[in-house]
Coordinates of C-alpha atoms in Angstrom, one line a residue:
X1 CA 1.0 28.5 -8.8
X2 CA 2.7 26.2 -5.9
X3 CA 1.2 28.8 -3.3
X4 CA -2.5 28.6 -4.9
X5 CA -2.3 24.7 -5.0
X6 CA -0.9 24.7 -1.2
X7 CA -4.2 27.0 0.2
X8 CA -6.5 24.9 -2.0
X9 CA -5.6 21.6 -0.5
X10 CA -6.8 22.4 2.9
X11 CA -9.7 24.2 1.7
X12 CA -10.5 20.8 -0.1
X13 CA -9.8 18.5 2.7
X14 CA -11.6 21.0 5.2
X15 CA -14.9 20.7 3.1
X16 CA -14.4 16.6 2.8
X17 CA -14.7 17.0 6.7
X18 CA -17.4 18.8 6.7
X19 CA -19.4 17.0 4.2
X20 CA -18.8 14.1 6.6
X21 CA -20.1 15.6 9.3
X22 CA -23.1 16.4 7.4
X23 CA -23.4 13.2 6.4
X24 CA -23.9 11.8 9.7
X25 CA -26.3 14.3 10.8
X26 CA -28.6 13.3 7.9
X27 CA -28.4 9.9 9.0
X28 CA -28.7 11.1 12.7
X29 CA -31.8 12.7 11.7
X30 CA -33.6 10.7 8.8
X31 CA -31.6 7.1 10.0
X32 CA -31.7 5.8 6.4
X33 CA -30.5 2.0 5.7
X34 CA -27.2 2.0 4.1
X35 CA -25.4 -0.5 2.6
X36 CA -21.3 -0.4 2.1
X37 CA -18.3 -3.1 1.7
X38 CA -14.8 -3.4 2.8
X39 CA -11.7 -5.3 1.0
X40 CA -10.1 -7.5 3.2
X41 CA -6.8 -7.8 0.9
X42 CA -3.5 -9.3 2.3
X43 CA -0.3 -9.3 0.3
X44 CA 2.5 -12.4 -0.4
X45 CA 3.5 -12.3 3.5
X46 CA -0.2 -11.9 5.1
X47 CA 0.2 -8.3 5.6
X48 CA -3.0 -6.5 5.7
X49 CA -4.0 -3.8 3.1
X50 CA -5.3 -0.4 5.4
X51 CA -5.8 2.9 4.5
X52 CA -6.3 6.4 6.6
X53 CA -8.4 8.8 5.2
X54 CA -7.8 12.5 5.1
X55 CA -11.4 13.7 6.5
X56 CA -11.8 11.3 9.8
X57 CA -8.7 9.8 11.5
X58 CA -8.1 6.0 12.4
X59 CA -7.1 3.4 10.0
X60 CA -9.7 1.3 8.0
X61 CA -10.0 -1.3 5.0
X62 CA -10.4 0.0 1.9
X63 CA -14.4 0.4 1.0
X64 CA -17.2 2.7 1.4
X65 CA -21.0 2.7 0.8
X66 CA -22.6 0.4 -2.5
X67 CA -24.0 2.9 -5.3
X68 CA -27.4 2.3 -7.1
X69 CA -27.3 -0.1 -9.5
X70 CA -24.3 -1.5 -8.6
X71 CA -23.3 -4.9 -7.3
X72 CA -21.5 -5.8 -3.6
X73 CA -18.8 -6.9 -5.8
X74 CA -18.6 -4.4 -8.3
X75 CA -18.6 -1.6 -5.2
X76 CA -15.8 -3.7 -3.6
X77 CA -13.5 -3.8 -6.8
X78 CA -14.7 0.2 -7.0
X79 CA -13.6 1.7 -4.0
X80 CA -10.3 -1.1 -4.0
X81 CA -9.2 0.8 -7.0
X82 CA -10.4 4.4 -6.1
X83 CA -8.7 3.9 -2.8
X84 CA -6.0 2.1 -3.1
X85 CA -4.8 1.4 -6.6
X86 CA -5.7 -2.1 -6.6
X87 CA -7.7 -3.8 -8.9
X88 CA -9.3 -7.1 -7.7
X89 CA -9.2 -10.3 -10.2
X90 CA -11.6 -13.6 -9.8
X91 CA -13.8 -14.2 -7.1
X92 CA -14.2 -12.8 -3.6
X93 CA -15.0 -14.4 -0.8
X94 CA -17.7 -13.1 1.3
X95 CA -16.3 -12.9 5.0
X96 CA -19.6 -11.6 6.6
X97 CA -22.7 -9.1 7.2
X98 CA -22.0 -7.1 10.1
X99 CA -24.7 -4.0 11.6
X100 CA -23.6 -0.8 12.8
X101 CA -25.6 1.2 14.3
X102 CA -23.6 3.5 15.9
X103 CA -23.5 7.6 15.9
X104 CA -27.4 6.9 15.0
X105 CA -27.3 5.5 11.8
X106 CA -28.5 2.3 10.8
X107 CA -25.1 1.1 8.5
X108 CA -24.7 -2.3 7.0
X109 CA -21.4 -3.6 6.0
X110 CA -20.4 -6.2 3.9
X111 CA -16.6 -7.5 4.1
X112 CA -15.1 -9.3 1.3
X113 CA -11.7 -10.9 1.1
X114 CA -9.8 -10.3 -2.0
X115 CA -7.7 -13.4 -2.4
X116 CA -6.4 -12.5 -6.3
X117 CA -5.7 -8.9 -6.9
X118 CA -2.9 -7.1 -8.8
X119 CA -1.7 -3.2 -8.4
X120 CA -3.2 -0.9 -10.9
X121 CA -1.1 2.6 -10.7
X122 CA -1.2 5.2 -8.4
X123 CA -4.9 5.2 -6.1
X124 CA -6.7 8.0 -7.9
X125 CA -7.8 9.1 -4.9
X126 CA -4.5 9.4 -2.8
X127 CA -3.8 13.0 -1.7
X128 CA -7.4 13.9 -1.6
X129 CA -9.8 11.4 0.0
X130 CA -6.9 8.8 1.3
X131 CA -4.1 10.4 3.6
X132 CA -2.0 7.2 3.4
X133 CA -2.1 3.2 2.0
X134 CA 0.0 0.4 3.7
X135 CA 0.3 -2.8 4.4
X136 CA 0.7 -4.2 8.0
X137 CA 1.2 -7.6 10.2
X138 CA -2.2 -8.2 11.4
X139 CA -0.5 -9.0 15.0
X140 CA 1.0 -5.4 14.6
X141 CA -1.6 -2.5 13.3
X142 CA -0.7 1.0 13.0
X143 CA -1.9 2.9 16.1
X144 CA -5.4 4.4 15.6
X145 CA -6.9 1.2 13.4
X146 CA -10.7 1.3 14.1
X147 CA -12.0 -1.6 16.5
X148 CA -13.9 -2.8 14.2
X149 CA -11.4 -2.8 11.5
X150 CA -9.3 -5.1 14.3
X151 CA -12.2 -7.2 15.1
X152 CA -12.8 -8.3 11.4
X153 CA -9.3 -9.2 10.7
X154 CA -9.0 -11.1 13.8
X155 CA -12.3 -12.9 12.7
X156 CA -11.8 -13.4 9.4
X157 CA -8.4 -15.2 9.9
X158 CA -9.1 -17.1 12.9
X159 CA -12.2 -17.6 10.9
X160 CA -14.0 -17.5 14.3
X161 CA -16.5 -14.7 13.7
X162 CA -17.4 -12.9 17.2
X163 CA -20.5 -10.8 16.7
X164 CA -22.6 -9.1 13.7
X165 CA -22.4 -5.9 14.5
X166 CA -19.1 -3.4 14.0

């Protein structure tokens, strides 16, 4: 059984990459409005919450795209959970509305700080859809953190924000 579980894993993660990819050439070629969040969470000593994903490399806050019928919030609290094994208590604070409309698509992101949160177990997700979860110094971010995730931790605790796109 250890040998079928270690040739299904990469099967798995292979076809997370490829649905990825597909998913960026339907937005490549249809350029639908999408609408996803990020958890701006920091722990007792102002580290940063980040996660890497197993199907597309660089380091990002937790979050992903807002599902019908389903609040900003709600999503937020959502993929903090699915992701990261969090679960978000009280009120968020909305950091801003950023655009991105890179790699064709036409992406809107909403970033929330998560000032109250507590852990909740292990991140149903980890192994599969998250490669790792940590928390770093903002002033030192593991090598291959997206720019954008750099750009809206800088902004959001300077609380100078730069630009509204990602």
């Amino acid at each position: 059984m250890p040998r079928a579980r270690g040739l299904v894993q990469p099967l798995l993660w292979r076809m997370l990459q490829v649905g990825y990819r597909l998913k960026r050439l339907h937005a490549a070629l249809f350029r639908p409005v999408t609408l996803g969040v990020r958890a701006l969470v920091r722990n007792d000593e102002g580290h940063v919450l980040l996660i890497r994903h197993t199907y597309v490399p660089g380091w990002f806050m937790p979050g992903g795209g807002v599902g019908k019928d389903e609040t900003l919030e709600a999503a937020v609290a959502r993929e903090l959970h699915e992701e990261a094994g969090i679960r978000a208590l009280g009120d968020m604070n909305l950091v801003g509305a950023y655009a991105n409309f890179l790699q064709l698509k036409s992406d809107h992101v909403l970033v929330y700080e998560v000032p109250h949160w507590e852990e909740a177990g292990p991140a149903p997700h980890l192994g599969f859809e998250i490669a790792e979860i940590g928390f770093f110094p903002p002033d030192a971010l593991p090598e291959g953190t997206s720019p954008g995730t750099r750009l809206r931790i800088e902004e959001a605790l300077t609380q100078r924000r730069t630009t509204v796109y990602w």
